[in-house]
Short mmCIF file of C-alpha atoms and ligand atoms in Angstrom, two decimals:
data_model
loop_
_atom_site.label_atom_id
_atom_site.label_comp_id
_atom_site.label_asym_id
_atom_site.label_seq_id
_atom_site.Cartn_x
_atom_site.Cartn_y
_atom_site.Cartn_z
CA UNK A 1 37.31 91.25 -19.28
CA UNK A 2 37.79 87.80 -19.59
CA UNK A 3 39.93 86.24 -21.49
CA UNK A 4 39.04 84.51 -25.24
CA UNK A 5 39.50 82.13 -27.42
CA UNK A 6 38.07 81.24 -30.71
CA UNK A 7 36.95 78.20 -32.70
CA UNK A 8 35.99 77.28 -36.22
CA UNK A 9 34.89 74.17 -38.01
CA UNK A 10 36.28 73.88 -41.59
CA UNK A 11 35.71 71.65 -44.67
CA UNK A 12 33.35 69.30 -45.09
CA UNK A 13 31.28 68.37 -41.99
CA UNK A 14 31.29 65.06 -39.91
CA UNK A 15 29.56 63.52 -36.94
CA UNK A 16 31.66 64.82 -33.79
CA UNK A 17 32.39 68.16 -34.74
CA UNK A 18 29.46 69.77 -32.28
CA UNK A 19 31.09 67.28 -29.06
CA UNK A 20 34.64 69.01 -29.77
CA UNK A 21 32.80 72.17 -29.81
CA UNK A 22 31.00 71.56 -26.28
CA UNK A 23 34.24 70.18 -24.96
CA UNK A 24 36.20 72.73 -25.58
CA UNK A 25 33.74 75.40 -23.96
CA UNK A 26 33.12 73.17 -21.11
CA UNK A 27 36.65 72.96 -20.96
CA UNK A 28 37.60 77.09 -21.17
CA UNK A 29 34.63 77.96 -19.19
CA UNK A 30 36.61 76.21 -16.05
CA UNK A 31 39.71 78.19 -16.89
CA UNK A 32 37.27 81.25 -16.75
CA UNK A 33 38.27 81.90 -20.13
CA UNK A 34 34.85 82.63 -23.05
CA UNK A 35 34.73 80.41 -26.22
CA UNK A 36 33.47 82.58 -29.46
CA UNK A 37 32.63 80.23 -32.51
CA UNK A 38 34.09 81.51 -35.70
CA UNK A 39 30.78 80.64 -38.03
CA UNK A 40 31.38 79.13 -41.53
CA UNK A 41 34.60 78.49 -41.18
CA UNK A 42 37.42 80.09 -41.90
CA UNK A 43 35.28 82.70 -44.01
CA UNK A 44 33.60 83.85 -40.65
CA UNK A 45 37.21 85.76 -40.18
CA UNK A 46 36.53 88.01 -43.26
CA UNK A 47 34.25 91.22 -43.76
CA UNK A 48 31.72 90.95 -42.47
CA UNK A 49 32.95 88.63 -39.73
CA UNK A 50 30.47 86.24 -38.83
CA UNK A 51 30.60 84.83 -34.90
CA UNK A 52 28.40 84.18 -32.01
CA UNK A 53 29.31 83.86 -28.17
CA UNK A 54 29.41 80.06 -26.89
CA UNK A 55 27.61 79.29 -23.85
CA UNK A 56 28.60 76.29 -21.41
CA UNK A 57 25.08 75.87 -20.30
CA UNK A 58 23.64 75.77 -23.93
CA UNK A 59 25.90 72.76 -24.87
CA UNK A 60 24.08 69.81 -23.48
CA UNK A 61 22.47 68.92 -26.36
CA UNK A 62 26.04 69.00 -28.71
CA UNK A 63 27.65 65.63 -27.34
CA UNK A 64 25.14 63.71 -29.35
CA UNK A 65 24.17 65.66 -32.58
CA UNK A 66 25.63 65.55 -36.45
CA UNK A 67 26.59 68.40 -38.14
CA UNK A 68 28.38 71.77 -36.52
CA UNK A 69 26.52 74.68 -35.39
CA UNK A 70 29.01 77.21 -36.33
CA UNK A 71 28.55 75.93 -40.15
CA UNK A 72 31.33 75.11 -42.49
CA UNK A 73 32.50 75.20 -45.69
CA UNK A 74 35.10 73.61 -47.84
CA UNK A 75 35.36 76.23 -50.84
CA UNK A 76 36.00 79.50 -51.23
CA UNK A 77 38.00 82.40 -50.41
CA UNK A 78 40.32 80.12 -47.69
CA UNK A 79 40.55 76.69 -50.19
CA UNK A 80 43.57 75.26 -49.50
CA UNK A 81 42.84 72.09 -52.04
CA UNK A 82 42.09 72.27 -56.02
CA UNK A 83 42.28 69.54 -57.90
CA UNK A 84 42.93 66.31 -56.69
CA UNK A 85 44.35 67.51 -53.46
CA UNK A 86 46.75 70.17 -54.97
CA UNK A 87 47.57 72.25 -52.12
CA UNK A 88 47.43 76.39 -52.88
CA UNK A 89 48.86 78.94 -50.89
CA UNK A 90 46.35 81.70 -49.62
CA UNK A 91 46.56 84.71 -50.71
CA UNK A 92 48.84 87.51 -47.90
CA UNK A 93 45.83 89.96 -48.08
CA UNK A 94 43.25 87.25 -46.62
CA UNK A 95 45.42 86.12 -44.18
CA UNK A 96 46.30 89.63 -43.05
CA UNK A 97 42.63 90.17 -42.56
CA UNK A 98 41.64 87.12 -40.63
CA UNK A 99 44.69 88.00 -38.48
CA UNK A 100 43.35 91.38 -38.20
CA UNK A 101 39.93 90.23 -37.14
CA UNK A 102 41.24 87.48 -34.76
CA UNK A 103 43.36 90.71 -32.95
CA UNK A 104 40.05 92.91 -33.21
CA UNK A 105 38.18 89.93 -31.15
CA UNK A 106 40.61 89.92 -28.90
CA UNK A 107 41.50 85.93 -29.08
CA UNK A 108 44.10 84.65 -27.49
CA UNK A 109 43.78 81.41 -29.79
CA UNK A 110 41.80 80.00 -32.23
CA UNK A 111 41.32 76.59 -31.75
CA UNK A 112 40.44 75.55 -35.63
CA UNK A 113 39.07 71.87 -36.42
CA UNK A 114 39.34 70.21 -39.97
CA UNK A 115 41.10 67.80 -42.07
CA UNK A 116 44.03 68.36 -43.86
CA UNK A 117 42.80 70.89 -45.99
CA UNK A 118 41.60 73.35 -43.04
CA UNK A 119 44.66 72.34 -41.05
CA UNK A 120 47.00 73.65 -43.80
CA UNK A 121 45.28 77.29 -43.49
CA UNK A 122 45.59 76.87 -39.82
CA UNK A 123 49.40 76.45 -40.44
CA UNK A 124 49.02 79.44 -42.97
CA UNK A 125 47.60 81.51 -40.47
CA UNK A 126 50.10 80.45 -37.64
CA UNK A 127 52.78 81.16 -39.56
CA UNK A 128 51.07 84.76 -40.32
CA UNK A 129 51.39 85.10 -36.68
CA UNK A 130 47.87 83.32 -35.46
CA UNK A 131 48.31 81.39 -32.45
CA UNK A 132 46.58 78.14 -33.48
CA UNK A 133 46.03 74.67 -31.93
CA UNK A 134 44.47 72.20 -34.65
CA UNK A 135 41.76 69.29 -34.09
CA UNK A 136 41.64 66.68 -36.38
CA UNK A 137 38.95 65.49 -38.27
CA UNK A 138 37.73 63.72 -41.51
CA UNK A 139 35.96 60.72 -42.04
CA UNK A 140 38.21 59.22 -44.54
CA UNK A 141 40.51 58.77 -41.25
CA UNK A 142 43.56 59.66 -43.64
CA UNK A 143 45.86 61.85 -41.75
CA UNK A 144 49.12 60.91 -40.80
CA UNK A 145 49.78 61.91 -37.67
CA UNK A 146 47.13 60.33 -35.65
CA UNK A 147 46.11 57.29 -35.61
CA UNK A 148 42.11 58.33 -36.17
CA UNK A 149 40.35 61.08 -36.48
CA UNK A 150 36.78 61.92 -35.42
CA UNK A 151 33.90 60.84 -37.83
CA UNK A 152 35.66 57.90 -39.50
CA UNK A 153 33.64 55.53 -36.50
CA UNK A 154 30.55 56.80 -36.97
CA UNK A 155 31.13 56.75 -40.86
CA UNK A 156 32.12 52.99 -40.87
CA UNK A 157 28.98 52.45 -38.47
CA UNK A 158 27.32 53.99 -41.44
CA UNK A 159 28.29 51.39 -44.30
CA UNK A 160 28.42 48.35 -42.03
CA UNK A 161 24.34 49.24 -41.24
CA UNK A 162 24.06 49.44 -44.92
CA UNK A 163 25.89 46.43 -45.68
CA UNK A 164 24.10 44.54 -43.28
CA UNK A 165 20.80 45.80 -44.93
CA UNK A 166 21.92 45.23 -48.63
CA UNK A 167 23.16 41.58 -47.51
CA UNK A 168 19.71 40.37 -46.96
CA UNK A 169 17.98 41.58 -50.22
CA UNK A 170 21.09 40.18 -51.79
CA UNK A 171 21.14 37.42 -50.58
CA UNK A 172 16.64 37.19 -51.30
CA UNK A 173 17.30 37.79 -54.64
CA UNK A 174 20.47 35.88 -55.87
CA UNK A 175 21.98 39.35 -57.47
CA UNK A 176 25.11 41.34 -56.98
CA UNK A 177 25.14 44.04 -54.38
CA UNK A 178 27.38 47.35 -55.17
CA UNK A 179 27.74 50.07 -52.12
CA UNK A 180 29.99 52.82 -52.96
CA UNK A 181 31.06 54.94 -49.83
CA UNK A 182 33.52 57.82 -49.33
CA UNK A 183 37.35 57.79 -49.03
CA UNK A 184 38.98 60.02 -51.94
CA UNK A 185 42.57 58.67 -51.39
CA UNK A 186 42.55 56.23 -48.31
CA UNK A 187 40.03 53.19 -48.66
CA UNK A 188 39.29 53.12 -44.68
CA UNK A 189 35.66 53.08 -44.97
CA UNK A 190 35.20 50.68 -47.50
CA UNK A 191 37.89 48.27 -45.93
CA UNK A 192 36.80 48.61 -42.44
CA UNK A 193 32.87 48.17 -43.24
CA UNK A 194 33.86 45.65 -45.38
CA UNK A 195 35.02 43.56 -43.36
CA UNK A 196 32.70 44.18 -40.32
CA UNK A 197 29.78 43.80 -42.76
CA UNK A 198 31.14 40.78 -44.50
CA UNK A 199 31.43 41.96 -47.81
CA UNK A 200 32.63 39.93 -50.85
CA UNK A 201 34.82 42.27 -52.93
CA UNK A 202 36.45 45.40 -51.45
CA UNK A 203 38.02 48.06 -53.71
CA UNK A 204 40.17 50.45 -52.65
CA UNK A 205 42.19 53.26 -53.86
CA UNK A 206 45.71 51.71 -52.79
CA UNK A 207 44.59 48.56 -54.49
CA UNK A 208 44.40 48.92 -58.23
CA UNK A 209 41.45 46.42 -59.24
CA UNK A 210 41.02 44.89 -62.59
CA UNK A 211 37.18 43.65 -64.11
CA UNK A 212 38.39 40.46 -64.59
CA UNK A 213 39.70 39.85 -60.87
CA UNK A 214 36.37 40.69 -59.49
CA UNK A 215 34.08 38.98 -62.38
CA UNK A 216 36.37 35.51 -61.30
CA UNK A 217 35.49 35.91 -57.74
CA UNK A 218 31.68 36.44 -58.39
CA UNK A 219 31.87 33.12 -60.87
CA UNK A 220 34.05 31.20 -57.86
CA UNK A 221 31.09 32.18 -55.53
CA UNK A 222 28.64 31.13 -57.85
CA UNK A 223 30.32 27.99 -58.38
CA UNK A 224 29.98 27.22 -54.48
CA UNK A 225 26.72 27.99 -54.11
CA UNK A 226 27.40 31.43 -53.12
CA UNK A 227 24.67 33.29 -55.45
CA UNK A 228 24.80 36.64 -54.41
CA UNK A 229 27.67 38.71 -53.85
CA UNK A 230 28.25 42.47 -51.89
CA UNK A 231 30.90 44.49 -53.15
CA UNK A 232 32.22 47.48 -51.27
CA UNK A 233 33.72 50.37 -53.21
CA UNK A 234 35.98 53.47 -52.15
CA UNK A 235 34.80 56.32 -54.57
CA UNK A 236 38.76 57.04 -55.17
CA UNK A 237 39.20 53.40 -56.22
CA UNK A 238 40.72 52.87 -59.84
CA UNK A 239 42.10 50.15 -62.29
CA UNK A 240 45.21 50.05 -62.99
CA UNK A 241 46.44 53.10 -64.63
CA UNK A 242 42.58 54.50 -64.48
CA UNK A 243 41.48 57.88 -63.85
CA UNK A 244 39.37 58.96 -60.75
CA UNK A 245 36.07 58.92 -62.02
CA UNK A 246 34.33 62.32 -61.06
CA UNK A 247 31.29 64.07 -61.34
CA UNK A 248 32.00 67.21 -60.37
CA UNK A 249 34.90 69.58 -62.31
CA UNK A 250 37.68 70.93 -60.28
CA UNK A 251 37.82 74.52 -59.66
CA UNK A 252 40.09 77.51 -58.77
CA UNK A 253 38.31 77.46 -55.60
CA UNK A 254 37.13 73.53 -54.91
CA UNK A 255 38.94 69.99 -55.42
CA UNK A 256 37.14 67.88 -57.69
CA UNK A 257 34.01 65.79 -56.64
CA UNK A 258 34.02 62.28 -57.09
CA UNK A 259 31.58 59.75 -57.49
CA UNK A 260 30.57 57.26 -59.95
CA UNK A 261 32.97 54.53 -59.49
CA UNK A 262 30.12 52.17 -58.06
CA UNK A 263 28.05 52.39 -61.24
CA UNK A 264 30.72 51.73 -63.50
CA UNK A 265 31.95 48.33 -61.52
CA UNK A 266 28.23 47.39 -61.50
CA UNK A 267 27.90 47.50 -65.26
CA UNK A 268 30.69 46.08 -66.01
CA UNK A 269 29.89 43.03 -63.68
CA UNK A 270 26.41 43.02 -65.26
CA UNK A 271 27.68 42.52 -68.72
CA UNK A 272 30.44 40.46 -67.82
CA UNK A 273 28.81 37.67 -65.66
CA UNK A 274 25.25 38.40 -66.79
CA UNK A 275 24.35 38.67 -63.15
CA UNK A 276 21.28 41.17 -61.81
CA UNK A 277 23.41 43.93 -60.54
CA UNK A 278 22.29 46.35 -58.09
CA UNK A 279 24.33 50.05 -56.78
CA UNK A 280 23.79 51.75 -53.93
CA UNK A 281 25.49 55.48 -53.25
CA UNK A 282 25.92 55.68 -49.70
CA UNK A 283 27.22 59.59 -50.00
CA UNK A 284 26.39 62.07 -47.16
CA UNK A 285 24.18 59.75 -45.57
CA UNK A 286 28.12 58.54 -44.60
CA UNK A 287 28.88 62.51 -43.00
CA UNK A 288 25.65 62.87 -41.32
CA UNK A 289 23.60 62.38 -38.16
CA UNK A 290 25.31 61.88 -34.34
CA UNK A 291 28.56 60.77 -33.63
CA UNK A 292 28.96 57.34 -31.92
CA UNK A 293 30.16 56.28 -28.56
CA UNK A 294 33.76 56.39 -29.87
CA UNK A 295 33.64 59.35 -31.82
CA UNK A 296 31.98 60.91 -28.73
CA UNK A 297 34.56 60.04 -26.26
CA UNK A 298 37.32 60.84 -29.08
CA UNK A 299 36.21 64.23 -29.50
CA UNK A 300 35.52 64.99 -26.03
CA UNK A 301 39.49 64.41 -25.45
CA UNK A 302 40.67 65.72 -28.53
CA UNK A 303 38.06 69.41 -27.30
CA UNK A 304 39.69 69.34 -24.04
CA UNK A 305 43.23 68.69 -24.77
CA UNK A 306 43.13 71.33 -27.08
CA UNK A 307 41.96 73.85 -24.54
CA UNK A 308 45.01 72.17 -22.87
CA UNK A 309 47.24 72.95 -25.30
CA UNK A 310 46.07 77.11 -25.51
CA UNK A 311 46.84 77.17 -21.83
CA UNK A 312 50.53 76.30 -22.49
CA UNK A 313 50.97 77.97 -25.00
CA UNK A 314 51.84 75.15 -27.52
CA UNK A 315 50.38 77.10 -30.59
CA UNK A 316 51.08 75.75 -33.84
CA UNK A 317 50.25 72.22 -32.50
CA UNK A 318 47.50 70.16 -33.19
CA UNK A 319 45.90 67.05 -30.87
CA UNK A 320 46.22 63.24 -32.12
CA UNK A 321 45.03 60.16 -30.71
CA UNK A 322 48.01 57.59 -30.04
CA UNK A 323 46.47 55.07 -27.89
CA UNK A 324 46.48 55.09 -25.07
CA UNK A 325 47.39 59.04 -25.14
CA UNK A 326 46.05 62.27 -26.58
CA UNK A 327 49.33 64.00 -27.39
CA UNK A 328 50.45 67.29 -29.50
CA UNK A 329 52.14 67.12 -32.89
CA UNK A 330 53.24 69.90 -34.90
CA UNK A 331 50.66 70.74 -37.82
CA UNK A 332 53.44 70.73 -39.95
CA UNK A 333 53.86 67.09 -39.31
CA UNK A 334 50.36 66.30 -39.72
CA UNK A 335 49.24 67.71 -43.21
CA UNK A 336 50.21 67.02 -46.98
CA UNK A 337 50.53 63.19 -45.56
CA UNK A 338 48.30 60.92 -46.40
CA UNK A 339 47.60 57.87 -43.97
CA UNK A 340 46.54 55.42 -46.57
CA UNK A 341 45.59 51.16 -46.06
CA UNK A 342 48.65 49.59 -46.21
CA UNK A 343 48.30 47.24 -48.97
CA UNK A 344 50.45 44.37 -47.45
CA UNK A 345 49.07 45.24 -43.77
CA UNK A 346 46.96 43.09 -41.28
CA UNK A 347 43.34 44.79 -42.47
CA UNK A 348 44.12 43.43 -45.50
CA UNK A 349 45.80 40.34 -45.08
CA UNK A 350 42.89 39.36 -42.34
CA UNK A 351 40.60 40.39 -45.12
CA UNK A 352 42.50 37.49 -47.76
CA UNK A 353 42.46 35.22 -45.33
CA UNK A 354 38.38 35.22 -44.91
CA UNK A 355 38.51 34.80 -48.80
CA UNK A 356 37.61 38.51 -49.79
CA UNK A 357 39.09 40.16 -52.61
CA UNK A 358 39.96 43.34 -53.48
CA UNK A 359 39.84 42.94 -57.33
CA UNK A 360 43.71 42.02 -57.64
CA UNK A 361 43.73 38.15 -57.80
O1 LIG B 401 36.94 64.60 -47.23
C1 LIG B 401 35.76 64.09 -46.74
C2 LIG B 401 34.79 63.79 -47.86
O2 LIG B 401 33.61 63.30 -47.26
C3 LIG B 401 35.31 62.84 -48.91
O3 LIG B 401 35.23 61.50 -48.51
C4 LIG B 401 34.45 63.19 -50.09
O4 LIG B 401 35.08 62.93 -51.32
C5 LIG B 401 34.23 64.67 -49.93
O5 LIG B 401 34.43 64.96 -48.58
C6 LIG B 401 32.87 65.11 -50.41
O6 LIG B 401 32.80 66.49 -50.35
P1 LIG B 401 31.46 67.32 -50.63
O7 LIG B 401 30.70 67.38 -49.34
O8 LIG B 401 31.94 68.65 -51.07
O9 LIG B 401 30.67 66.59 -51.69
#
């Protein structure tokens, strides 16, 4: 028989996550090795376990489409996040039983993509005596030990097309523009499609922002001529000393959702200035559809190199991107550290120096 390995998508989706799949298929199917896909993430391990086989010549269409076949989830019986990003341990009997199922499949590895939630059960499960290799992902690009992950490209494609969109009707009708996009904890999105969509005002979560700040910048625009005015917002973004706005609770089982920051600035900058204020959600629109060029080509190395990385054995490991190089880190490096926008680094400072502000002037 030949020999197997296993993968699994966990936590929320992102564009990219079907490419690693196909590469790392293509990849073991040349080692003469099969690929099963672990479906719904790390719940496909538990009764009743939930896989399919993974054929190299069904793959073609993967490179380009959103979304991951095998499913995900990021609840449940494996959450490894409550709260705002508590980590919780999971519980000896479920890991015994995804170990037992792994053994029963007869998988050499399991290959298990996610952010830092998913790769913290991967740890949990190595450590349980899983042989795991970890893939990156997340949009919010916010994990330490690489210097991207997959999905953040195609996310900030996503905003900068909005922005772009939302600058002309802005700009048509003299009013104030507010696009809130992901990023719980690290304000990549919003700072990078800020800046490549030449936004006004960028708020960010390491940035505390304060009503006044922004209202001044809006009146100094005004006062140049400048009658319309985008603003970019990071739904983790918060005044000084302010609490996350939410609209979803926090459970045993889930983190909190946020979401509602971008309606709160815009009323407040509505009252303030007495300008017609506008708010757009961007949400999922953000997680879904194909992966770009660079996400493609990222995830096509990150696939391979983590069939690489089952063939030496290096379990415990997980891929990141340090350019030029793909290399191996230890997961244990990688999660419980955030990679946040340093607030006194060159995104930033090139951002001052076009005369955008991020609320704190
Ligand atoms: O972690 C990725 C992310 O897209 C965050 O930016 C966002 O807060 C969260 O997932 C949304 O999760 P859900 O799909 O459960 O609403």
């Amino acid at each position: 028989m030949a020999e197997r390995i296993g993968i699994l998508t966990g936590g929320g989706d992102c564009p990219g996550l079907n490419a690693v799949i196909r590469a790392v298929v293509k990849s073991a199917t040349r080692l003469g090795w099969e690929t099963i896909g672990i479906q719904k993430g790390f719940e496909g391990l538990l009764h009743p376990v939930s896989c399919m086989k993974l054929d190299h010549r069904e793959m073609g269409a993967l490179l380009t489409s959103g979304g991951t076949v095998l499913g995900t989830t990021n609840r449940g019986r494996f959450a490894a996040k409550t709260g705002h990003g508590e980590g919780r341990s999971i519980p000896v009997e479920i890991l015994d039983e995804a170990k037992r199922n792994c053994e029963a499949l007869g998988l050499r590895a399991l290959i298990c993509v996610g952010g830092d939630g998913s790769l913290s059960i991967a740890q949990q499960l190595f450590e349980h005596g899983v042989p795991v290799v970890g893939v990156p992902k997340t949009i919010d690009n916010d994990l330490e030990a690489t210097v991207v992950t997959f999905g953040f490209d195609s996310a900030v494609a996503c905003a900068t097309d909005a922005l772009d969109r939302l600058h002309t009707t802005a700009a048509s009708h003299n009013r104030v523009m507010v696009l809130e996009v992901m990023g719980r904890y690290a304000g990549w999105i919003a700072a990078h499609a800020g800046i490549a969509g030449g936004g006004d005002i960028i708020l960010i979560p390491e940035i505390p922002f304060s009503y006044d700040s922004i209202c001044r910048k809006i009146t100094e625009r005004e006062a140049m001529g400048r009658l319309f005015t985008l603003v970019v917002v990071a739904e983790g973004a918060r005044m000084k000393d302010g609490e996350f706005f939410t609209q979803g609770e926090a459970g045993s089982d889930r983190e909190a959702r946020l979401g509602g920051i971008g309606n709160a600035v815009a009323a407040q900058i509505a009252k303030r200035t007495g300008k017609e204020t506008r708010v757009v959600v961007l949400g999922h629109l953000q997680r879904g559809g194909g992966p770009t060029c660079f996400d493609r080509l990222l995830c096509t190395r990150f696939g391979s190199y983590a069939v690489r990385l089952v063939k030496e054995g290096k379990y415990g490991y997980m891929v990141a991107n340090r350019p030029p190089d793909t290399v191996a880190v230890k997961i244990t490096e990688a999660i419980g550290k955030l990679r946040t926008v340093p607030p006194d680094g060159d995104l930033v400072q090139t951002a001052r120096m076009l005369g955008m502000s991020f609320g704190d002037d």
